[in-house]
Short mmCIF file of C-alpha atoms and ligand atoms in Angstrom, two decimals:
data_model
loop_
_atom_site.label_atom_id
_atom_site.label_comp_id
_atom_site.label_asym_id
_atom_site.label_seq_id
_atom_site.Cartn_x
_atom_site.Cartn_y
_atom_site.Cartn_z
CA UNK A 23 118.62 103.83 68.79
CA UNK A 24 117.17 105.38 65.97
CA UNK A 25 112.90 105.23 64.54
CA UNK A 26 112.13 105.39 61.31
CA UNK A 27 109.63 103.63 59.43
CA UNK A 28 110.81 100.58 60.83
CA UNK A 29 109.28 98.34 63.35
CA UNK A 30 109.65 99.60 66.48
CA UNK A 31 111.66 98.23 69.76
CA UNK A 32 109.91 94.73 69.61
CA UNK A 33 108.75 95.30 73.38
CA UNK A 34 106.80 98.99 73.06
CA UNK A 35 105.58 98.54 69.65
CA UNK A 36 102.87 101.31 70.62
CA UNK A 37 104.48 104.05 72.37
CA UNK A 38 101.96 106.52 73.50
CA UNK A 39 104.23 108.71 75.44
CA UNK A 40 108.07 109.89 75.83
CA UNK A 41 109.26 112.57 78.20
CA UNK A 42 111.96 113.43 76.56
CA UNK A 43 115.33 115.01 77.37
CA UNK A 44 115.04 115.23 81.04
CA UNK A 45 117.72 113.98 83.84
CA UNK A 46 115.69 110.58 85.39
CA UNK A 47 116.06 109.76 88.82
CA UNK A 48 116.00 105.96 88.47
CA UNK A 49 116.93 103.44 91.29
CA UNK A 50 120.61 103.31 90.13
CA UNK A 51 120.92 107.16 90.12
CA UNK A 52 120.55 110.42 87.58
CA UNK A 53 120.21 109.17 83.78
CA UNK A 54 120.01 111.76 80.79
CA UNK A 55 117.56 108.90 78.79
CA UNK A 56 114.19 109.39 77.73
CA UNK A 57 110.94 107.75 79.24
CA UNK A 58 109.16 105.80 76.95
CA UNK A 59 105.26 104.84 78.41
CA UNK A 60 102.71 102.85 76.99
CA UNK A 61 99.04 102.15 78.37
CA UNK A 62 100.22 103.23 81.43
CA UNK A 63 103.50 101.29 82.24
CA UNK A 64 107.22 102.48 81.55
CA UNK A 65 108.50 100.76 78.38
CA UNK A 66 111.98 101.92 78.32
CA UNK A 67 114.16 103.79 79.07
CA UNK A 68 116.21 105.17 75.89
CA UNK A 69 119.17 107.14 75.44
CA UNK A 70 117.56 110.85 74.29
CA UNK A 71 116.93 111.25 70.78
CA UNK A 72 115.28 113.75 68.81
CA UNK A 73 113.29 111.36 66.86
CA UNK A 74 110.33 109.29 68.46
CA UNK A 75 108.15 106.60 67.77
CA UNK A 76 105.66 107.27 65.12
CA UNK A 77 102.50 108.30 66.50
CA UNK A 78 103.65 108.95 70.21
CA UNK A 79 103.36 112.24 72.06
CA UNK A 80 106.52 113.59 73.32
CA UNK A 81 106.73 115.85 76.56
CA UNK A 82 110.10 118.07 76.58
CA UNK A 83 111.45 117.66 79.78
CA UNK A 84 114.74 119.36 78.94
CA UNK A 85 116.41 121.14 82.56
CA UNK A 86 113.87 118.87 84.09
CA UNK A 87 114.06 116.22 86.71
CA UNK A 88 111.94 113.37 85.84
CA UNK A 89 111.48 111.63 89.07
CA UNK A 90 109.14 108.67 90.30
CA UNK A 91 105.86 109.59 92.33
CA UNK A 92 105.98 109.93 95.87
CA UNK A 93 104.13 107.24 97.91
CA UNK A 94 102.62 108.60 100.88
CA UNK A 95 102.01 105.52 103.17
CA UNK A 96 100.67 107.82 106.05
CA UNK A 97 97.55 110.14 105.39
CA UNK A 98 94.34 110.71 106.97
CA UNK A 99 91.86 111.78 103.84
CA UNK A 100 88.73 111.58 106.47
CA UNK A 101 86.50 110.54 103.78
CA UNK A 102 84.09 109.12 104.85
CA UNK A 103 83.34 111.12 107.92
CA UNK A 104 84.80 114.20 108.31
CA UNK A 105 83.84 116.65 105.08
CA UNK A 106 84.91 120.02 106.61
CA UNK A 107 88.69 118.76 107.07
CA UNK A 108 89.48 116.43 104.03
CA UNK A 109 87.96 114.39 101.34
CA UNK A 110 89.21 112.44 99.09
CA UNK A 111 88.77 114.72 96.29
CA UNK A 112 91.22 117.23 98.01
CA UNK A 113 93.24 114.99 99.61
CA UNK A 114 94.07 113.54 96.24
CA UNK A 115 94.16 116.95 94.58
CA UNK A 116 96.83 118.28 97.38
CA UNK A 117 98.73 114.98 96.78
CA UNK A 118 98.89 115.44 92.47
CA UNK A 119 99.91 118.38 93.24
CA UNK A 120 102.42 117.90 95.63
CA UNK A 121 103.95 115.00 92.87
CA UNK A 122 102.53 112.52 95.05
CA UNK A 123 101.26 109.71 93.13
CA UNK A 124 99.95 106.88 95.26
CA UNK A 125 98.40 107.55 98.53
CA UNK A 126 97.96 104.85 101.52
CA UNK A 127 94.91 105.98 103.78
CA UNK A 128 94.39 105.27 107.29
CA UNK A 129 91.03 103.93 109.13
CA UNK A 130 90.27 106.09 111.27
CA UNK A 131 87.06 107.29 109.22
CA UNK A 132 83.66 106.30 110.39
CA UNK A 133 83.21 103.81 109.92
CA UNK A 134 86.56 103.18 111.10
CA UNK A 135 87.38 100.34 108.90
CA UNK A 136 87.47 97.30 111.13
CA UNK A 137 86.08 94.98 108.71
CA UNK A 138 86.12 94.33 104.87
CA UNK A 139 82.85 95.19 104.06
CA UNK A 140 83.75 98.64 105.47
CA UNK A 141 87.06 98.95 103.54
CA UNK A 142 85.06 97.56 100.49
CA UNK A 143 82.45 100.75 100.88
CA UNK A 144 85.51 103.23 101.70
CA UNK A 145 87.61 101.93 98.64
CA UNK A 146 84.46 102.58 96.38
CA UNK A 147 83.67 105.88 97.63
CA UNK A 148 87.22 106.37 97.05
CA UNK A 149 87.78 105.29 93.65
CA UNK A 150 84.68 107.57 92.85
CA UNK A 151 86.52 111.44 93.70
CA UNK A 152 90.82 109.95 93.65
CA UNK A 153 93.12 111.52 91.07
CA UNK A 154 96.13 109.57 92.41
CA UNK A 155 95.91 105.49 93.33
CA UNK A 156 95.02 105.06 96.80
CA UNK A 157 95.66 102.09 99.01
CA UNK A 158 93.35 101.75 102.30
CA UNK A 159 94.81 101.02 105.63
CA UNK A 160 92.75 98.29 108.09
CA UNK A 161 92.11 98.67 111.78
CA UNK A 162 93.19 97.24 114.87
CA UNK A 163 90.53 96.98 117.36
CA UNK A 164 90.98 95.92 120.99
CA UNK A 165 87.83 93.50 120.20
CA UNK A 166 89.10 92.83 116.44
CA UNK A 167 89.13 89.19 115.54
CA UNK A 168 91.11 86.91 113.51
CA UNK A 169 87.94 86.72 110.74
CA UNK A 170 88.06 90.03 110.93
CA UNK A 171 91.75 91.16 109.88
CA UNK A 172 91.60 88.12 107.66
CA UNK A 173 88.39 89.85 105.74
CA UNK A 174 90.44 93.48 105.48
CA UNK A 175 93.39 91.25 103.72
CA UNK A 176 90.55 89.64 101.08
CA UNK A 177 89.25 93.17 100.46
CA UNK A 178 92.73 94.35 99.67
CA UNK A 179 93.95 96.45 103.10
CA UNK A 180 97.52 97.40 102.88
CA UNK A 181 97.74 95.98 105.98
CA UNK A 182 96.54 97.04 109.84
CA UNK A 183 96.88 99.99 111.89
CA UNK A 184 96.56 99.78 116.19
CA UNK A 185 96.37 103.13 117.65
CA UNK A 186 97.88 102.37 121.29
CA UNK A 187 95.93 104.42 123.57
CA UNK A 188 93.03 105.75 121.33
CA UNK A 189 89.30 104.46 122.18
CA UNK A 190 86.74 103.54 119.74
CA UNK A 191 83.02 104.97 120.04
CA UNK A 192 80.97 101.66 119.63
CA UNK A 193 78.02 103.95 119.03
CA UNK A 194 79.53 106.94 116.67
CA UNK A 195 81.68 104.04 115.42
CA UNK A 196 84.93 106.15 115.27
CA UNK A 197 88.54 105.90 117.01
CA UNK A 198 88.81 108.65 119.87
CA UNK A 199 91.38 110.25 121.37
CA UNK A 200 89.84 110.04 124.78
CA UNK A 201 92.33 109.35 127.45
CA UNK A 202 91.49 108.34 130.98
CA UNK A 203 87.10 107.85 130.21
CA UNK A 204 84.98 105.91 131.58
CA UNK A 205 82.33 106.43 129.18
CA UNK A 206 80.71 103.09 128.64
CA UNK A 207 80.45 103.63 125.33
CA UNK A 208 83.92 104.06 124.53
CA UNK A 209 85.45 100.26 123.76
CA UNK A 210 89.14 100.37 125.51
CA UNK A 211 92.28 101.30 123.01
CA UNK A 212 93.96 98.20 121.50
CA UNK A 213 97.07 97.42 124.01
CA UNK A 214 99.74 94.92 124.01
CA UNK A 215 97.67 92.34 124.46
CA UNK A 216 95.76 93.18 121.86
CA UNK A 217 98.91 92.96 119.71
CA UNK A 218 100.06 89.92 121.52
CA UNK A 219 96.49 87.97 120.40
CA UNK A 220 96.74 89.16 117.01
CA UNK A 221 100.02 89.01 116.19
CA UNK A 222 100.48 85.37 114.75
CA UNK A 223 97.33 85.92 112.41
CA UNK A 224 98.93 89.36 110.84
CA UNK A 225 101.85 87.34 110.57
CA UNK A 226 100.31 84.39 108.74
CA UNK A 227 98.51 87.18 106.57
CA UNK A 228 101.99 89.19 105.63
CA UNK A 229 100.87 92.56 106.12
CA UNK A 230 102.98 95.33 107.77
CA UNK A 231 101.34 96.02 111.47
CA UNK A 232 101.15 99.40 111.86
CA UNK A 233 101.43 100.89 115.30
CA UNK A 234 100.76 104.31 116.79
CA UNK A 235 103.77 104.23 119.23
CA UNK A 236 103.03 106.39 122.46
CA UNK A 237 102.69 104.24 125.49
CA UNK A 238 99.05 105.09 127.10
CA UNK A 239 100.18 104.00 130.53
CA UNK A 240 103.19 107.00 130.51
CA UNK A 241 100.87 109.33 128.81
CA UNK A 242 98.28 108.84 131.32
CA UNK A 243 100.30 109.40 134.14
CA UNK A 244 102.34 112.58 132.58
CA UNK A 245 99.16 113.97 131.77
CA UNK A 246 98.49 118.04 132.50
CA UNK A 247 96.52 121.11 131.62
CA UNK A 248 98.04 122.39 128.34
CA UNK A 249 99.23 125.80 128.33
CA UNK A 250 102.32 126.18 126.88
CA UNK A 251 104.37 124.44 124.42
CA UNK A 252 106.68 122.85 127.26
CA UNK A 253 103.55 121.64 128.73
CA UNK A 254 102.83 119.77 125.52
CA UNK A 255 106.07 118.26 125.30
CA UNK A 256 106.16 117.06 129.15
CA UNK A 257 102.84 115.53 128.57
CA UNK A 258 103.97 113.25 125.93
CA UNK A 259 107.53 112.23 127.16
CA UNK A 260 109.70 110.16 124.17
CA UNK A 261 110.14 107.58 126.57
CA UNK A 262 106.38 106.98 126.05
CA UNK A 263 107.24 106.32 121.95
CA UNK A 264 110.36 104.37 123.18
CA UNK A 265 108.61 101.60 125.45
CA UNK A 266 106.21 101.86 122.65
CA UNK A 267 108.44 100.75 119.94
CA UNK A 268 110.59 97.77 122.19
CA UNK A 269 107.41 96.47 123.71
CA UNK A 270 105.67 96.05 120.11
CA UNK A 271 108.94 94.80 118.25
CA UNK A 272 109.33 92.09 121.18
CA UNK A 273 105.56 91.03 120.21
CA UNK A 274 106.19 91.01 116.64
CA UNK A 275 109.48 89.66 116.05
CA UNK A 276 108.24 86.49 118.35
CA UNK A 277 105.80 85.97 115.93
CA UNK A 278 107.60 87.33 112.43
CA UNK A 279 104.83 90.31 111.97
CA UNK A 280 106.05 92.69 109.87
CA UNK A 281 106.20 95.46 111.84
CA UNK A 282 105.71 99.57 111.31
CA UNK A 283 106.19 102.10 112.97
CA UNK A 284 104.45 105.60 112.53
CA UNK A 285 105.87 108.93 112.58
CA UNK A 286 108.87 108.43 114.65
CA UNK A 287 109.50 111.69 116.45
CA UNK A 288 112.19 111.44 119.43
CA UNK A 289 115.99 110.17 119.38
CA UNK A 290 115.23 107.89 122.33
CA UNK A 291 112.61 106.45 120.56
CA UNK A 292 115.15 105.89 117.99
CA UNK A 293 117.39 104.30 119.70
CA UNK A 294 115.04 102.02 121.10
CA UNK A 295 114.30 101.12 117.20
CA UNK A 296 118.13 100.43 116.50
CA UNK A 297 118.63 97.97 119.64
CA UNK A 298 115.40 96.30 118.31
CA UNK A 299 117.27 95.72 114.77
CA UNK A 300 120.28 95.27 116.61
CA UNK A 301 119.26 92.08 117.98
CA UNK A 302 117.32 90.81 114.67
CA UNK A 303 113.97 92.69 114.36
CA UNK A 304 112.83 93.58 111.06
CA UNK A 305 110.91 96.84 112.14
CA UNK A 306 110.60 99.36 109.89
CA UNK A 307 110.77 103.27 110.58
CA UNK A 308 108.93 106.15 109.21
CA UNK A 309 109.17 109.89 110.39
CA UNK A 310 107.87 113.03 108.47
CA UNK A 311 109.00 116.34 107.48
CA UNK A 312 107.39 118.09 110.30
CA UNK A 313 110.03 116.22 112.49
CA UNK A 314 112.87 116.71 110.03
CA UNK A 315 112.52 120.45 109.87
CA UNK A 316 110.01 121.63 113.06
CA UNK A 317 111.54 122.12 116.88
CA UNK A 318 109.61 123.11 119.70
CA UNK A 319 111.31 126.92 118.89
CA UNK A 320 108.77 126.87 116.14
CA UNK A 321 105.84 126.97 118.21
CA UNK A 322 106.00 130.81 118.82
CA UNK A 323 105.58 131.40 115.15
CA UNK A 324 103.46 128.44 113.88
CA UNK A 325 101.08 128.20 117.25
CA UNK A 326 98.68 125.23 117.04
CA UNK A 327 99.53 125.03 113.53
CA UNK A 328 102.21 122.53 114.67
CA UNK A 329 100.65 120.67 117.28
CA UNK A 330 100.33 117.20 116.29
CA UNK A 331 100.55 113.68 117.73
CA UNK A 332 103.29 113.03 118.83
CA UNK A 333 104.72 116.22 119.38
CA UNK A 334 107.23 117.85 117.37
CA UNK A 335 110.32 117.83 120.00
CA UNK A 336 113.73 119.63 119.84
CA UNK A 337 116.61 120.24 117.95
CA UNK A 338 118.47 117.67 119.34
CA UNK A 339 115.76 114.97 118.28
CA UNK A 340 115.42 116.66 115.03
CA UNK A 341 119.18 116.38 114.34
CA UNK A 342 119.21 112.79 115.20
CA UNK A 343 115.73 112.01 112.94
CA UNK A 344 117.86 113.33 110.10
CA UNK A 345 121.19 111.67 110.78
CA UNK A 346 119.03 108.42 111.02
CA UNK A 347 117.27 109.30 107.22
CA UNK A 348 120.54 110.21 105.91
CA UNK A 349 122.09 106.58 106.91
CA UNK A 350 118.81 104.42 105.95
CA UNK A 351 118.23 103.53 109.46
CA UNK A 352 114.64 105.73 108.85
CA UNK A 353 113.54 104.26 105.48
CA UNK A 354 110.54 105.73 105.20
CA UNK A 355 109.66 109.49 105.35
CA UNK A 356 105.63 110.37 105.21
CA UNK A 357 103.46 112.71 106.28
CA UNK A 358 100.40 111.91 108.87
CA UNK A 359 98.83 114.08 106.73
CA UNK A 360 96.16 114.86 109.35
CA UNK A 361 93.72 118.45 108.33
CA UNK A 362 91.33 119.99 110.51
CA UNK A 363 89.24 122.79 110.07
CA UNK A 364 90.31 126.21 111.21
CA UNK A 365 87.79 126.47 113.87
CA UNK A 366 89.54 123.16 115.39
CA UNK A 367 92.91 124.77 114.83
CA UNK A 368 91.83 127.96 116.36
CA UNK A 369 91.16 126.78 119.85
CA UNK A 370 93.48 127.57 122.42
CA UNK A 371 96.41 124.46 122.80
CA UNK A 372 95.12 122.53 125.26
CA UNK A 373 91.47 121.85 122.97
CA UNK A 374 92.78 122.55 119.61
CA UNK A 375 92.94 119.52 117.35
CA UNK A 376 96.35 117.60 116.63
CA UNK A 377 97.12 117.35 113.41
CA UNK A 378 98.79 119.38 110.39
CA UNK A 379 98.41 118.76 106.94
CA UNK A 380 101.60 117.46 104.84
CA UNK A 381 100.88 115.39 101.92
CA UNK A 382 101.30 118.20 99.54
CA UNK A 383 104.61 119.46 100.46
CA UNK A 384 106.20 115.90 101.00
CA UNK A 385 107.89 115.58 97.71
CA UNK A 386 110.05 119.30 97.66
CA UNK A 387 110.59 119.26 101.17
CA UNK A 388 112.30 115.86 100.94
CA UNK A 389 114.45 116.90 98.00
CA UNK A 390 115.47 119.82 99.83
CA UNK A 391 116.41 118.36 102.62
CA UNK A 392 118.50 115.63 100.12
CA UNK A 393 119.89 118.44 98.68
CA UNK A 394 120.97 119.83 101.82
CA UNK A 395 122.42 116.52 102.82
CA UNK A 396 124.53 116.42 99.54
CA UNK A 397 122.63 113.96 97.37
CA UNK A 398 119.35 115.43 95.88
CA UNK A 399 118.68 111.43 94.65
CA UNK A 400 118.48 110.08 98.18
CA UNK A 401 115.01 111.64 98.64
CA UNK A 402 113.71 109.06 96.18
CA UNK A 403 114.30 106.29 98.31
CA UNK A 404 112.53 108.13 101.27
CA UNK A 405 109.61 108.81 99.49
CA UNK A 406 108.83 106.47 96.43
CA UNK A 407 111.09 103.22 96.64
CA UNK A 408 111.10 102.07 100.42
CA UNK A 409 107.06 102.98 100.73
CA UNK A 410 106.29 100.69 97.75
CA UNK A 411 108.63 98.14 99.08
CA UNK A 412 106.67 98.93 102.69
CA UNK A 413 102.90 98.21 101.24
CA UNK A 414 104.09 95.35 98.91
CA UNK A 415 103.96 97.32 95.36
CA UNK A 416 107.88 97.09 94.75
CA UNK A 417 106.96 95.30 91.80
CA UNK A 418 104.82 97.94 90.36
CA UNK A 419 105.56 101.55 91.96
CA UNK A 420 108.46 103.42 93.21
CA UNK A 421 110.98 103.40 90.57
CA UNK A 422 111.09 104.16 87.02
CA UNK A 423 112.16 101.22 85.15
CA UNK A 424 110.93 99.47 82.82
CA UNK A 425 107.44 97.36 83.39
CA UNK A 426 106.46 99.87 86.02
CA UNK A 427 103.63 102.38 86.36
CA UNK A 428 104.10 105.94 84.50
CA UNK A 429 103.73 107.63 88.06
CA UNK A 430 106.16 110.28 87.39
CA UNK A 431 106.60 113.88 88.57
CA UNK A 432 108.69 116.49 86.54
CA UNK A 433 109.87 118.87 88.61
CA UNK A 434 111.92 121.87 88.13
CA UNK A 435 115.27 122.09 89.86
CA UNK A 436 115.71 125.91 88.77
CA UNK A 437 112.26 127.42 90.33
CA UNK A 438 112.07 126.99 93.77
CA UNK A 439 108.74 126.87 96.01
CA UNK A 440 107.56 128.69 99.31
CA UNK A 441 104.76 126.66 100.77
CA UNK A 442 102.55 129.61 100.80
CA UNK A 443 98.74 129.03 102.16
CA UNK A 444 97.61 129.90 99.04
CA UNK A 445 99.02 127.47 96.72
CA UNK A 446 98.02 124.56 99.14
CA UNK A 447 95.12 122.09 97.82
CA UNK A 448 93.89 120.47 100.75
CA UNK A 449 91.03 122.06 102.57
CA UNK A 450 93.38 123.53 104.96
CA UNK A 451 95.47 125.63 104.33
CA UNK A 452 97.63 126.28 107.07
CA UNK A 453 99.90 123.30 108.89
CA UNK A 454 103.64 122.87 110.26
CA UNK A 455 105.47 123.09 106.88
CA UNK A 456 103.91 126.41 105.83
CA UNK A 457 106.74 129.41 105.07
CA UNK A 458 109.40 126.66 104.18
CA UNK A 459 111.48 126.87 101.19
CA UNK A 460 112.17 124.25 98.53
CA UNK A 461 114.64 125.15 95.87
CA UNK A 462 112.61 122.58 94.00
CA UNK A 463 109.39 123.22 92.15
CA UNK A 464 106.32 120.49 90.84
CA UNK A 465 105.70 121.44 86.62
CA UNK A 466 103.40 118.00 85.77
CA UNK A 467 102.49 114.77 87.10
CA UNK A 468 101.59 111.27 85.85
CA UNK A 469 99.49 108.86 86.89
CA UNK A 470 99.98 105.41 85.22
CA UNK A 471 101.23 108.10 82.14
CA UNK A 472 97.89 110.37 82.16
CA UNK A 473 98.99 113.83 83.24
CA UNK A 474 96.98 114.56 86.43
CA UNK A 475 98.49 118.41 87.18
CA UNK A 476 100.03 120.99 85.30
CA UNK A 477 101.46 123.71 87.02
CA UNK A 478 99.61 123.34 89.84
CA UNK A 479 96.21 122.79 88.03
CA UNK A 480 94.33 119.51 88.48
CA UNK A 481 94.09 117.81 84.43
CA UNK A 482 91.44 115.29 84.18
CA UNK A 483 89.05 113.70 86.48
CA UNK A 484 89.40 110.74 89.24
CA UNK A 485 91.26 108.40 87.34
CA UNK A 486 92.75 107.16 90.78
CA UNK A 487 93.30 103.66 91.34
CA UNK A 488 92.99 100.95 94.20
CA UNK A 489 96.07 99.24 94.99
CA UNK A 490 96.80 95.78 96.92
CA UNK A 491 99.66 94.65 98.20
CA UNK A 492 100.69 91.87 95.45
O1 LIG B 528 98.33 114.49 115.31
C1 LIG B 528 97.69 113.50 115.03
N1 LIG B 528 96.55 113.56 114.29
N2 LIG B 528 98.10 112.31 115.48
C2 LIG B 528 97.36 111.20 115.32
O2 LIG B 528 97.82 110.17 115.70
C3 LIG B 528 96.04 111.25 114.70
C4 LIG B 528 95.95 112.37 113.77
C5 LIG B 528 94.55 112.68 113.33
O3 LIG B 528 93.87 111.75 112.85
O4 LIG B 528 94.14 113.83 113.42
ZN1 LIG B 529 98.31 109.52 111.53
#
């Protein structure tokens, strides 16, 4: 199609922007065309030209891959809260530059956000520092009422999160991990019953139902003095994640709640997923890279830098997390992006925090892994199409197509990328993925077609965005 003088394409009559020349990862696979964006949204896609509309900018993208932005459904930004591990500045700085382009964050800030008025205060605080579009997960209390999830859906929650077995501090107003207290302060975890109560109002509400799945009762009784790595993994067995996941899907599907479930780390708890689906559940399944590359044989070079919640397991769980990605049994892969300060890190095991950071290093270490698997173009399903589909914005993000946000990330398939300390954006610096290899590197990233980074330096201010499910 060619542009002279002449009018335009009738439906982008003011093309502001055209990356131009690249190879474009859309939903039905590689395309040599060029992007065409306009306030914001994809206008077309047209077979590469030289010549572009009159008046539009044109980014050369030849070599490049021009890929959709990553949708991290799973971080913890701890803003408000918790300033020397995260904000929401450097959560959202990490994320740009990690091509990560919408972030979904979870509610266990103080306040934890329990209520809409919270969410309402977080989502402002938010808007004020993001330089990606941020959704805001609600939580599930153990005293949570119907008024109350139902005010988290008017103020826009992505949907609700229940952390099976962790507390809440009715006077710090936080989520703790606190097993086995009798602190009267501490209001008891949110249990099955808990899910059982609120299940038919998250179903009337259509919002995913998020679940940490580790069952408190098996945890409790497995519990033991940390001092090695085994010790860790005998203290959280997988059949604690596996009674988990089969006692929340039979609550759900009775009621049609859409539900989640977080960081999936173990092949048993796996297989518990797939007999849930076998017999009709519509569960979804996210893991994260830490699972997908990480086995407990790690531990003697990372230390506490992997130690996270639930624990990274072995090979053989590893190998059957990545079978399950491969196939599209795991939809979703995201990161529990969870930083804590060195000081917390630095602790021996059994007290050091559990947590590593992620959301940075979720886009190249998912194309590598594609890549490994033989099809580099899967990895945009894991990360951008089946999260937007996940927190209800498969209308808007995930894909580039036309009449879609400009959340794109050009990326370099010729330059690879060491997740060295140094280049990482969040405030720390160190976490499970550090010393991998991506044969993949991030050159610029869009934001509703406003570049955001450039070579690894932030562009712009907080032009970040709330989203709502639609
Ligand atoms: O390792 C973890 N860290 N697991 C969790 O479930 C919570 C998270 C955090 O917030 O630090
Ligand atoms: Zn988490």
């Amino acid at each position: 199609m060619g542009y002279g003088r002449e009018p335009l394409v009738p439906f982008h009559p003011l093309t502001e922007l055209v990356i131009a020349g690249g190879t474009v990862g859309t939903a039905d696979g590689p395309r040599q065309v060029d992007v065409h964006i306009s306030d914001g949204v994809i206008t077309a896609l047209e077979e590469h030209s030289t010549r572009h509309p009159a008046g539009s900018r044109v980014m050369d993208a030849i070599g490049m891959y021009v890929l959709p932005g990553a949708i991290d459904v799973h971080v913890h930004g701890r803003d408000p809260g918790f300033p020397e591990k995260e904000d929401f500045g450097t959560l959202t700085l990490a994320a740009a530059a990690g091509g990560v382009t919408t972030v979904v964050d979870m509610p266990n800030t103080i306040p934890g956000v329990d209520s809409g008025g919270v969410l309402e205060s977080k989502a402002a605080l938010a808007h004020s520092k993001a330089r990606v579009d941020f959704g805001l997960w609600g939580l599930i209390r153990s005293s949570s009422t119907a008024d109350q999830l139902e005010s988290l859906a008017q103020a826009g929650a992505t949907g609700f999160k229940a952390y099976l077995g962790y507390a809440f501090s009715r006077s710090r107003r936080q989520v703790m991990y606190a097993p086995d207290s009798d602190d009267p302060d501490l209001e008891s975890p949110p249990d099955y019953g808990t899910l059982l109560r609120l299940a038919p109002v998250v179903a009337a509400l259509g919002l995913p139902l998020v679940i940490h799945a580790e069952d408190p009762g098996i945890l409790a009784a497995f519990r033991r003095p940390l001092e090695s790595y085994a010790d860790v993994l005998a203290s959280r067995p997988p059949e604690a994640e596996a009674v988990a996941i089969a006692a929340a899907a039979a609550i759900a599907d009775s009621f049609g709640a859409r539900l989640h479930i977080a960081h999936l780390s173990s092949s048993l708890g796996l297989r518990a997923a797939e007999v849930a689906m076998r017999d009709g559940s519509t569960l979804s399944l996210e893991t994260c890279p830490q699972y997908l590359w990480r086995s407990d044989a790690d531990f003697t070079q990372l230390g506490t830098s992997m130690k996270v919640y639930p624990p990274v397991r072995t090979a053989v769980d590893r190998q059957a997390l990545i079978e399950a990605v491969d196939q599209g049994v795991i939809r979703i892969v995201a990161t529990d992006h969870a930083p804590h300060s060195d000081a917390e890190k630095a602790r021996p095991l059994e007290d050091a925090a559990a947590g590593s950071p992620g959301v940075q290093t979720l886009y190249l270490s998912s194309l590598e892994l594609a890549k490994r698997l033989g099809d580099v173009w899967k990895a945009l399903k894991w990360v951008a199409e089946a999260p937007a589909v996940l927190i209800g914005l498969q209308e808007s993000k995930g894909r580039i197509s036309p009449g879609f946000d400009a959340d794109l990330a050009i990326v370099d398939p010729r330059r690879g990328t060491v997740f060295r300390p140094a280049l990482m954006r969040s405030k720390q610096k160190h976490g499970a993925m550090e010393g991998l290899e991506s044969s993949f590197s991030i050159v610029e990233v869009y934001v509703r077609g406003r570049l955001v980074v450039k070579k690894g330096r932030a562009v712009g201010g907080p032009i970040g965005r709330m989203v709502k499910p639609s």
